[in-house]
Amino acid sequence: MPTKEEDFGEWYNETVDKAKLCDKRYPIKGMNVWTPYGWKIMSQIDSFLRREMEATDHDEVCFPLLIPETEFKKEKDHIKGFDEEVYWVTHAGLNPLDVRLVVRPTSETAMYPMFSLWIRSHQDLPLKVFQIVNTFRYETKQTRAFMRVREIHFFESHTCHADREDAERQVAQDVEIVDAVCHDLCLPYSLLIRTDWDKFPGAFYTVGIDTVMPNGRTLQIGSAHYYSTNFSKPYDITYEKEGGEHEFVHQTTLGMTERLLGAVVGVHADDLGLILPPAIAPLETVIIPIFKKDNQEKVMDVCRQVAAALKAAGIRSKLDDSDGRPGAKFFDWEVKGVPLRLEIGGKDIENNVATFARRDNGEKGTVELDSMVPGVRMILQAISANMLEKAKAKQQSFIHEMEDMGAESIPEGQIVKIGWCGNPECGHKFEDKYDIKILGTPYHPENWTGKCVCCGKEGCKPAYAARTL
Amino acid sequence: MPTKEEDFGEWYNETVDKAKLCDKRYPIKGMNVWTPYGWKIMSQIDSFLRREMEATDHDEVCFPLLIPETEFKKEKDHIKGFDEEVYWVTHAGLNPLDVRLVVRPTSETAMYPMFSLWIRSHQDLPLKVFQIVNTFRYETKQTRAFMRVREIHFFESHTCHADREDAERQVAQDVEIVDAVCHDLCLPYSLLIRTDWDKFPGAFYTVGIDTVMPNGRTLQIGSAHYYSTNFSKPYDITYEKEGGEHEFVHQTTLGMTERLLGAVVGVHADDLGLILPPAIAPLETVIIPIFKKDNQEKVMDVCRQVAAALKAAGIRSKLDDSDGRPGAKFFDWEVKGVPLRLEIGGKDIENNVATFARRDNGEKGTVELDSMVPGVRMILQAISANMLEKAKAKQQSFIHEMEDMGAESIPEGQIVKIGWCGNPECGHKFEDKYDIKILGTPYHPENWTGKCVCCGKEGCKPAYAARTL
């Protein structure tokens, strides 16, 4: 098996397989089976999204999977963007359908005809809903588990507002939601307003949420969009103001997918296997008893006590009392990415400690049996902090400033920060010369100006460019 | 609006609409939108299913929605049963697919090719998994929210076992799972082994789980199946025994759907609106302040204290401090089915009590402010117990014993208990004469014998027959 650096793609695929996060042998390419372990992690990520939605007054709903072609085609840019990548239901039973049905690639066109019925007056605003469902896109590129699949586990929130100002406040709130979830996942990310030629079909603007893989390629893990009235006009979503006039609502969406899990694998795993952020690890600690014939009872006793104490404190843990040698157990749980291993043997008990081994950095040490719960909590916090810091430093290391287009090429694995005047022509020239993509301009303004990398104009704001995974 | 007795169908539809459990205006008939309130209740029901699955060592998985036609057609009875009611995906993007894809109506044919890969030896058994997903059936009959829809919120567990004995132990465990969940829903039910001509396509036998609507028609809310090796043979799911021989696995499934919610509405609601079993009510109690100008502050203060105390105790409750008169609030929360209303006014506070009103029977009384939490808990328990008892008595009242086929007809709304020799010919004759369906024979044997309703043979076991919703 190649290392993470030698061949990211192959390393990634094997890491996913070894940890049994999904089964790719399902007879449709790009539609994978969620195994119990993978699904547990994804469900935990979902629970963080639900937590944030509840805290920000979004209601959970569930809209139908199938969308009539007639509804789907109402917004022109949107259908142009999805025309070549949707699945069509054309028959029911033995008969052709009168109106073909799209298998949702995203739910704007399912939701907005209903929003048009739901919203009457300013008192119905803001409307804030979300759902966690699967979406479907006919990928023609090489598929990759969690990152590029044809059935996609998908979170989407949709909001309607009285005006642009309130809608953009929502985008700002979305950014905080993303921050909270990425923090749980120990994932550094950037927020970049996409170029006009790369925004979501139908959006007024798109804020891309990107993280960086170990090979320096970026991975979009989500996006927030301000739609303005681009959808509310064709779907006729209006509200009556206090004065009686009718206005179109301003809309936003936030979307994130199972790529969050793919990003966790790509960013954190190493050549031994997964390294899971404690917040999403199905098991935060595993306890391995180390005994000889003469002290088995005693060791098992202490292990059981420790397991019970951790469990009572709400720390997800397991005593691995299966047959098999400790070394083999270490290996198995490393592959699965359990953040913290506790070993308890005769000597440990004499010293009133458990030996611990951190999965993130291999560090070993001891924690006192009498203060197991606070001790384990502290180590788990240290693991989370270290994982995030390490990933941030790594992400930063890929970024290089670029002043002009004098260089022949931009090396594979480099993310470049450029000055850009904002003119699409300059943008296209740059992208074409280096076969690279402008990811966008910072959502949070940076205190930086420079010359446009293409036309040389002074005092330009920064943009970032990279090759995407 | 007609009463529950006058016109069950119309009463049901209006009750669902008034409580805003779903929105039926989505532009595809039978594919409804889950609104926040309906989805909250359904999610709570799902959580009970997950609780039972965890307690019985089933792992949660998620299989793809789409199934290649080639896999779908491997089991002959199964495809015959579903041929006329599946949706077909035939195109992706602008191109026709080489192999058409079925939108899952249930997941046997998605899962079993994978089970064939997953199971190698007796050590892999039993395999026990479940998923909660949406399934799709092209209903040609009149649709009805939660009860007969085309996109169905669906729970399905699938298990593989070494032999029939172990598989039938699983069916027995399934029955306990059903019992636990129905208990939470205050739903009485019967377990009847379906006739051979009414079992699930591909099953060896089917245990139907039925409840009874107020019009005496039965509603199947789920089913457990023993498949024997009917699927493991065409899908080649074998295991190696300790001795080295290879055997086909014996399989079972348990399925339940959003009909659980439909049944709760049908069984418990009254002409005012929903009556929710406390276990699934998004709000178990609602607190309504009753104040005049001069005591508003004081009343609101006490209300807030009560709300905080209930919340801290984990009782789902809400202080309705919205504008509006108490009477209007009473009405709104009655429509929504909140099990317990607490009213707190100046006099109540003087007496150190809150006035309560039970949604299930309208009973009013007081509970002392000093023992709010245990008081409310006790009332909620009493509500659950009463709802179940009342529903049981009602269900029982529809059942009549029938000795022979002398009667001209069986009145609408009657469930009949008959002796049946088991001969399909007798069964068909009976069904045809009375335009009624034999639901099956008791899964838990009854200490009862009688003459066959048709051929008159003595000493026959009982069967139940009814008209279904």
JSON list of C-alpha atoms in Angstrom, two decimals, chain B residues 63-219:
[
{"chain": "B", "resi": 63, "resn": "PHE", "atom": "CA", "xyz": [-27.99, 0.76, 1.34]},
{"chain": "B", "resi": 64, "resn": "PRO", "atom": "CA", "xyz": [-28.32, 2.51, -2.01]},
{"chain": "B", "resi": 65, "resn": "LEU", "atom": "CA", "xyz": [-31.74, 3.61, -3.24]},
{"chain": "B", "resi": 66, "resn": "LEU", "atom": "CA", "xyz": [-31.34, 2.27, -6.75]},
{"chain": "B", "resi": 67, "resn": "ILE", "atom": "CA", "xyz": [-31.22, -1.41, -7.65]},
{"chain": "B", "resi": 68, "resn": "PRO", "atom": "CA", "xyz": [-30.10, -2.77, -11.02]},
{"chain": "B", "resi": 69, "resn": "GLU", "atom": "CA", "xyz": [-32.90, -4.59, -12.84]},
{"chain": "B", "resi": 70, "resn": "THR", "atom": "CA", "xyz": [-30.64, -7.64, -13.09]},
{"chain": "B", "resi": 71, "resn": "GLU", "atom": "CA", "xyz": [-30.37, -7.95, -9.28]},
{"chain": "B", "resi": 72, "resn": "PHE", "atom": "CA", "xyz": [-34.00, -7.06, -8.74]},
{"chain": "B", "resi": 73, "resn": "LYS", "atom": "CA", "xyz": [-35.26, -9.92, -10.88]},
{"chain": "B", "resi": 74, "resn": "LYS", "atom": "CA", "xyz": [-33.40, -12.79, -9.22]},
{"chain": "B", "resi": 75, "resn": "GLU", "atom": "CA", "xyz": [-36.20, -14.00, -6.94]},
{"chain": "B", "resi": 76, "resn": "LYS", "atom": "CA", "xyz": [-39.25, -14.88, -9.02]},
{"chain": "B", "resi": 77, "resn": "ASP", "atom": "CA", "xyz": [-42.13, -14.42, -6.56]},
{"chain": "B", "resi": 78, "resn": "HIS", "atom": "CA", "xyz": [-40.62, -11.19, -5.33]},
{"chain": "B", "resi": 79, "resn": "ILE", "atom": "CA", "xyz": [-40.46, -9.57, -8.74]},
{"chain": "B", "resi": 80, "resn": "LYS", "atom": "CA", "xyz": [-43.93, -10.84, -9.59]},
{"chain": "B", "resi": 81, "resn": "GLY", "atom": "CA", "xyz": [-45.20, -9.14, -6.42]},
{"chain": "B", "resi": 82, "resn": "PHE", "atom": "CA", "xyz": [-43.60, -5.80, -7.23]},
{"chain": "B", "resi": 83, "resn": "ASP", "atom": "CA", "xyz": [-43.55, -5.68, -11.00]},
{"chain": "B", "resi": 84, "resn": "GLU", "atom": "CA", "xyz": [-46.50, -3.36, -11.33]},
{"chain": "B", "resi": 85, "resn": "GLU", "atom": "CA", "xyz": [-45.64, -1.00, -8.53]},
{"chain": "B", "resi": 86, "resn": "VAL", "atom": "CA", "xyz": [-42.03, 0.05, -8.90]},
{"chain": "B", "resi": 87, "resn": "TYR", "atom": "CA", "xyz": [-40.60, 3.23, -10.34]},
{"chain": "B", "resi": 88, "resn": "TRP", "atom": "CA", "xyz": [-37.92, 2.84, -12.99]},
{"chain": "B", "resi": 89, "resn": "VAL", "atom": "CA", "xyz": [-34.92, 5.08, -13.59]},
{"chain": "B", "resi": 90, "resn": "THR", "atom": "CA", "xyz": [-34.12, 4.70, -17.26]},
{"chain": "B", "resi": 91, "resn": "HIS", "atom": "CA", "xyz": [-32.01, 7.75, -18.06]},
{"chain": "B", "resi": 92, "resn": "ALA", "atom": "CA", "xyz": [-29.02, 9.53, -16.54]},
{"chain": "B", "resi": 93, "resn": "GLY", "atom": "CA", "xyz": [-28.35, 13.00, -17.82]},
{"chain": "B", "resi": 94, "resn": "LEU", "atom": "CA", "xyz": [-29.29, 12.94, -21.48]},
{"chain": "B", "resi": 95, "resn": "ASN", "atom": "CA", "xyz": [-28.51, 9.26, -22.04]},
{"chain": "B", "resi": 96, "resn": "PRO", "atom": "CA", "xyz": [-30.45, 6.03, -21.59]},
{"chain": "B", "resi": 97, "resn": "LEU", "atom": "CA", "xyz": [-28.91, 3.63, -19.07]},
{"chain": "B", "resi": 98, "resn": "ASP", "atom": "CA", "xyz": [-27.62, 0.23, -20.18]},
{"chain": "B", "resi": 99, "resn": "VAL", "atom": "CA", "xyz": [-29.29, -1.44, -17.21]},
{"chain": "B", "resi": 100, "resn": "ARG", "atom": "CA", "xyz": [-32.50, 0.09, -15.89]},
{"chain": "B", "resi": 101, "resn": "LEU", "atom": "CA", "xyz": [-32.60, 0.87, -12.17]},
{"chain": "B", "resi": 102, "resn": "VAL", "atom": "CA", "xyz": [-35.46, 0.20, -9.77]},
{"chain": "B", "resi": 103, "resn": "VAL", "atom": "CA", "xyz": [-36.21, 2.80, -7.10]},
{"chain": "B", "resi": 104, "resn": "ARG", "atom": "CA", "xyz": [-36.31, 0.51, -4.05]},
{"chain": "B", "resi": 105, "resn": "PRO", "atom": "CA", "xyz": [-39.77, -0.65, -2.98]},
{"chain": "B", "resi": 106, "resn": "THR", "atom": "CA", "xyz": [-38.00, -2.57, -0.14]},
{"chain": "B", "resi": 107, "resn": "SER", "atom": "CA", "xyz": [-34.35, -3.57, 0.12]},
{"chain": "B", "resi": 108, "resn": "GLU", "atom": "CA", "xyz": [-34.01, -7.34, -0.14]},
{"chain": "B", "resi": 109, "resn": "THR", "atom": "CA", "xyz": [-32.60, -7.16, -3.63]},
{"chain": "B", "resi": 110, "resn": "ALA", "atom": "CA", "xyz": [-30.22, -4.32, -2.73]},
{"chain": "B", "resi": 111, "resn": "MET", "atom": "CA", "xyz": [-28.88, -6.00, 0.40]},
{"chain": "B", "resi": 112, "resn": "TYR", "atom": "CA", "xyz": [-28.67, -9.65, -0.49]},
{"chain": "B", "resi": 113, "resn": "PRO", "atom": "CA", "xyz": [-25.98, -9.46, -3.17]},
{"chain": "B", "resi": 114, "resn": "MET", "atom": "CA", "xyz": [-23.83, -7.79, -0.49]},
{"chain": "B", "resi": 115, "resn": "PHE", "atom": "CA", "xyz": [-24.77, -10.30, 2.21]},
{"chain": "B", "resi": 116, "resn": "SER", "atom": "CA", "xyz": [-23.45, -12.93, -0.19]},
{"chain": "B", "resi": 117, "resn": "LEU", "atom": "CA", "xyz": [-20.06, -11.17, 0.00]},
{"chain": "B", "resi": 118, "resn": "TRP", "atom": "CA", "xyz": [-20.20, -10.44, 3.72]},
{"chain": "B", "resi": 119, "resn": "ILE", "atom": "CA", "xyz": [-21.03, -13.89, 5.00]},
{"chain": "B", "resi": 120, "resn": "ARG", "atom": "CA", "xyz": [-18.33, -16.53, 4.78]},
{"chain": "B", "resi": 121, "resn": "SER", "atom": "CA", "xyz": [-18.50, -18.75, 7.84]},
{"chain": "B", "resi": 122, "resn": "HIS", "atom": "CA", "xyz": [-20.73, -19.64, 10.75]},
{"chain": "B", "resi": 123, "resn": "GLN", "atom": "CA", "xyz": [-18.80, -17.02, 12.74]},
{"chain": "B", "resi": 124, "resn": "ASP", "atom": "CA", "xyz": [-20.40, -14.30, 10.62]},
{"chain": "B", "resi": 125, "resn": "LEU", "atom": "CA", "xyz": [-23.85, -15.42, 11.80]},
{"chain": "B", "resi": 126, "resn": "PRO", "atom": "CA", "xyz": [-26.25, -14.20, 12.86]},
{"chain": "B", "resi": 127, "resn": "LEU", "atom": "CA", "xyz": [-25.96, -11.10, 10.69]},
{"chain": "B", "resi": 128, "resn": "LYS", "atom": "CA", "xyz": [-28.43, -8.47, 11.93]},
{"chain": "B", "resi": 129, "resn": "VAL", "atom": "CA", "xyz": [-28.77, -5.08, 10.28]},
{"chain": "B", "resi": 130, "resn": "PHE", "atom": "CA", "xyz": [-31.44, -2.45, 9.83]},
{"chain": "B", "resi": 131, "resn": "GLN", "atom": "CA", "xyz": [-32.00, 0.82, 8.05]},
{"chain": "B", "resi": 132, "resn": "ILE", "atom": "CA", "xyz": [-34.52, 3.65, 8.12]},
{"chain": "B", "resi": 133, "resn": "VAL", "atom": "CA", "xyz": [-34.99, 4.98, 4.61]},
{"chain": "B", "resi": 134, "resn": "ASN", "atom": "CA", "xyz": [-37.71, 5.97, 2.18]},
{"chain": "B", "resi": 135, "resn": "THR", "atom": "CA", "xyz": [-39.18, 3.41, -0.19]},
{"chain": "B", "resi": 136, "resn": "PHE", "atom": "CA", "xyz": [-41.31, 3.88, -3.29]},
{"chain": "B", "resi": 137, "resn": "ARG", "atom": "CA", "xyz": [-44.39, 2.16, -4.58]},
{"chain": "B", "resi": 138, "resn": "TYR", "atom": "CA", "xyz": [-46.60, 3.24, -7.42]},
{"chain": "B", "resi": 139, "resn": "GLU", "atom": "CA", "xyz": [-49.96, 3.09, -5.65]},
{"chain": "B", "resi": 140, "resn": "THR", "atom": "CA", "xyz": [-52.87, 3.02, -8.02]},
{"chain": "B", "resi": 141, "resn": "LYS", "atom": "CA", "xyz": [-55.52, 3.14, -5.27]},
{"chain": "B", "resi": 142, "resn": "GLN", "atom": "CA", "xyz": [-56.66, 6.36, -3.62]},
{"chain": "B", "resi": 143, "resn": "THR", "atom": "CA", "xyz": [-53.73, 7.66, -1.54]},
{"chain": "B", "resi": 144, "resn": "ARG", "atom": "CA", "xyz": [-54.04, 8.67, 2.12]},
{"chain": "B", "resi": 145, "resn": "ALA", "atom": "CA", "xyz": [-51.44, 10.48, 4.23]},
{"chain": "B", "resi": 146, "resn": "PHE", "atom": "CA", "xyz": [-49.11, 8.05, 6.11]},
{"chain": "B", "resi": 147, "resn": "MET", "atom": "CA", "xyz": [-51.38, 5.11, 5.28]},
{"chain": "B", "resi": 148, "resn": "ARG", "atom": "CA", "xyz": [-51.17, 4.76, 1.52]},
{"chain": "B", "resi": 149, "resn": "VAL", "atom": "CA", "xyz": [-48.48, 6.88, -0.05]},
{"chain": "B", "resi": 150, "resn": "ARG", "atom": "CA", "xyz": [-46.04, 6.50, -2.89]},
{"chain": "B", "resi": 151, "resn": "GLU", "atom": "CA", "xyz": [-42.96, 7.60, -0.98]},
{"chain": "B", "resi": 152, "resn": "ILE", "atom": "CA", "xyz": [-42.93, 5.69, 2.28]},
{"chain": "B", "resi": 153, "resn": "HIS", "atom": "CA", "xyz": [-40.83, 6.38, 5.35]},
{"chain": "B", "resi": 154, "resn": "PHE", "atom": "CA", "xyz": [-39.69, 2.85, 6.11]},
{"chain": "B", "resi": 155, "resn": "PHE", "atom": "CA", "xyz": [-37.92, 0.84, 8.78]},
{"chain": "B", "resi": 156, "resn": "GLU", "atom": "CA", "xyz": [-36.55, -2.54, 7.75]},
{"chain": "B", "resi": 157, "resn": "SER", "atom": "CA", "xyz": [-34.37, -5.02, 9.63]},
{"chain": "B", "resi": 158, "resn": "HIS", "atom": "CA", "xyz": [-32.78, -7.96, 7.83]},
{"chain": "B", "resi": 159, "resn": "THR", "atom": "CA", "xyz": [-31.16, -10.94, 9.48]},
{"chain": "B", "resi": 160, "resn": "CYS", "atom": "CA", "xyz": [-29.34, -14.10, 8.38]},
{"chain": "B", "resi": 161, "resn": "HIS", "atom": "CA", "xyz": [-29.11, -17.23, 10.48]},
{"chain": "B", "resi": 162, "resn": "ALA", "atom": "CA", "xyz": [-27.51, -20.66, 10.42]},
{"chain": "B", "resi": 163, "resn": "ASP", "atom": "CA", "xyz": [-30.80, -22.52, 10.53]},
{"chain": "B", "resi": 164, "resn": "ARG", "atom": "CA", "xyz": [-34.56, -22.26, 10.74]},
{"chain": "B", "resi": 165, "resn": "GLU", "atom": "CA", "xyz": [-34.58, -22.53, 14.50]},
{"chain": "B", "resi": 166, "resn": "ASP", "atom": "CA", "xyz": [-32.36, -19.52, 14.99]},
{"chain": "B", "resi": 167, "resn": "ALA", "atom": "CA", "xyz": [-34.27, -17.56, 12.35]},
{"chain": "B", "resi": 168, "resn": "GLU", "atom": "CA", "xyz": [-37.57, -18.26, 14.10]},
{"chain": "B", "resi": 169, "resn": "ARG", "atom": "CA", "xyz": [-36.05, -17.12, 17.39]},
{"chain": "B", "resi": 170, "resn": "GLN", "atom": "CA", "xyz": [-35.44, -13.86, 15.55]},
{"chain": "B", "resi": 171, "resn": "VAL", "atom": "CA", "xyz": [-39.09, -13.65, 14.52]},
{"chain": "B", "resi": 172, "resn": "ALA", "atom": "CA", "xyz": [-39.97, -14.14, 18.19]},
{"chain": "B", "resi": 173, "resn": "GLN", "atom": "CA", "xyz": [-37.61, -11.29, 19.09]},
{"chain": "B", "resi": 174, "resn": "ASP", "atom": "CA", "xyz": [-39.17, -9.13, 16.37]},
{"chain": "B", "resi": 175, "resn": "VAL", "atom": "CA", "xyz": [-42.52, -9.67, 18.01]},
{"chain": "B", "resi": 176, "resn": "GLU", "atom": "CA", "xyz": [-41.11, -8.33, 21.28]},
{"chain": "B", "resi": 177, "resn": "ILE", "atom": "CA", "xyz": [-39.69, -5.32, 19.47]},
{"chain": "B", "resi": 178, "resn": "VAL", "atom": "CA", "xyz": [-43.09, -4.60, 17.94]},
{"chain": "B", "resi": 179, "resn": "ASP", "atom": "CA", "xyz": [-44.67, -4.91, 21.35]},
{"chain": "B", "resi": 180, "resn": "ALA", "atom": "CA", "xyz": [-42.28, -2.40, 22.92]},
{"chain": "B", "resi": 181, "resn": "VAL", "atom": "CA", "xyz": [-42.80, 0.17, 20.17]},
{"chain": "B", "resi": 182, "resn": "CYS", "atom": "CA", "xyz": [-46.57, -0.24, 20.06]},
{"chain": "B", "resi": 183, "resn": "HIS", "atom": "CA", "xyz": [-46.63, 0.18, 23.82]},
{"chain": "B", "resi": 184, "resn": "ASP", "atom": "CA", "xyz": [-44.95, 3.58, 23.46]},
{"chain": "B", "resi": 185, "resn": "LEU", "atom": "CA", "xyz": [-47.57, 4.47, 20.87]},
{"chain": "B", "resi": 186, "resn": "CYS", "atom": "CA", "xyz": [-50.45, 3.17, 23.07]},
{"chain": "B", "resi": 187, "resn": "LEU", "atom": "CA", "xyz": [-51.44, 1.04, 20.10]},
{"chain": "B", "resi": 188, "resn": "PRO", "atom": "CA", "xyz": [-53.14, -2.31, 20.54]},
{"chain": "B", "resi": 189, "resn": "TYR", "atom": "CA", "xyz": [-52.33, -4.73, 17.72]},
{"chain": "B", "resi": 190, "resn": "SER", "atom": "CA", "xyz": [-52.73, -8.31, 16.67]},
{"chain": "B", "resi": 191, "resn": "LEU", "atom": "CA", "xyz": [-50.17, -10.73, 15.27]},
{"chain": "B", "resi": 192, "resn": "LEU", "atom": "CA", "xyz": [-51.61, -12.98, 12.60]},
{"chain": "B", "resi": 193, "resn": "ILE", "atom": "CA", "xyz": [-49.83, -15.43, 10.35]},
{"chain": "B", "resi": 194, "resn": "ARG", "atom": "CA", "xyz": [-51.05, -14.42, 6.91]},
{"chain": "B", "resi": 195, "resn": "THR", "atom": "CA", "xyz": [-52.65, -16.88, 4.55]},
{"chain": "B", "resi": 196, "resn": "ASP", "atom": "CA", "xyz": [-50.37, -18.35, 1.91]},
{"chain": "B", "resi": 197, "resn": "TRP", "atom": "CA", "xyz": [-52.04, -16.26, -0.77]},
{"chain": "B", "resi": 198, "resn": "ASP", "atom": "CA", "xyz": [-51.45, -13.07, 1.15]},
{"chain": "B", "resi": 199, "resn": "LYS", "atom": "CA", "xyz": [-47.88, -13.42, 2.36]},
{"chain": "B", "resi": 200, "resn": "PHE", "atom": "CA", "xyz": [-45.02, -11.16, 1.32]},
{"chain": "B", "resi": 201, "resn": "PRO", "atom": "CA", "xyz": [-43.69, -11.97, -2.15]},
{"chain": "B", "resi": 202, "resn": "GLY", "atom": "CA", "xyz": [-40.82, -14.37, -1.52]},
{"chain": "B", "resi": 203, "resn": "ALA", "atom": "CA", "xyz": [-41.59, -15.11, 2.14]},
{"chain": "B", "resi": 204, "resn": "PHE", "atom": "CA", "xyz": [-41.99, -18.59, 3.60]},
{"chain": "B", "resi": 205, "resn": "TYR", "atom": "CA", "xyz": [-44.47, -17.09, 6.01]},
{"chain": "B", "resi": 206, "resn": "THR", "atom": "CA", "xyz": [-45.53, -13.62, 7.05]},
{"chain": "B", "resi": 207, "resn": "VAL", "atom": "CA", "xyz": [-46.67, -12.38, 10.45]},
{"chain": "B", "resi": 208, "resn": "GLY", "atom": "CA", "xyz": [-48.93, -9.41, 9.88]},
{"chain": "B", "resi": 209, "resn": "ILE", "atom": "CA", "xyz": [-49.16, -6.73, 12.54]},
{"chain": "B", "resi": 210, "resn": "ASP", "atom": "CA", "xyz": [-52.61, -5.16, 12.42]},
{"chain": "B", "resi": 211, "resn": "THR", "atom": "CA", "xyz": [-54.42, -2.50, 14.33]},
{"chain": "B", "resi": 212, "resn": "VAL", "atom": "CA", "xyz": [-58.05, -1.42, 13.97]},
{"chain": "B", "resi": 213, "resn": "MET", "atom": "CA", "xyz": [-59.40, 1.92, 12.85]},
{"chain": "B", "resi": 214, "resn": "PRO", "atom": "CA", "xyz": [-62.53, 3.48, 14.42]},
{"chain": "B", "resi": 215, "resn": "ASN", "atom": "CA", "xyz": [-64.63, 2.23, 11.49]},
{"chain": "B", "resi": 216, "resn": "GLY", "atom": "CA", "xyz": [-63.67, -1.37, 12.25]},
{"chain": "B", "resi": 217, "resn": "ARG", "atom": "CA", "xyz": [-61.37, -1.68, 9.28]},
{"chain": "B", "resi": 218, "resn": "THR", "atom": "CA", "xyz": [-57.93, -3.07, 9.98]},
{"chain": "B", "resi": 219, "resn": "LEU", "atom": "CA", "xyz": [-54.67, -1.39, 9.11]}
]
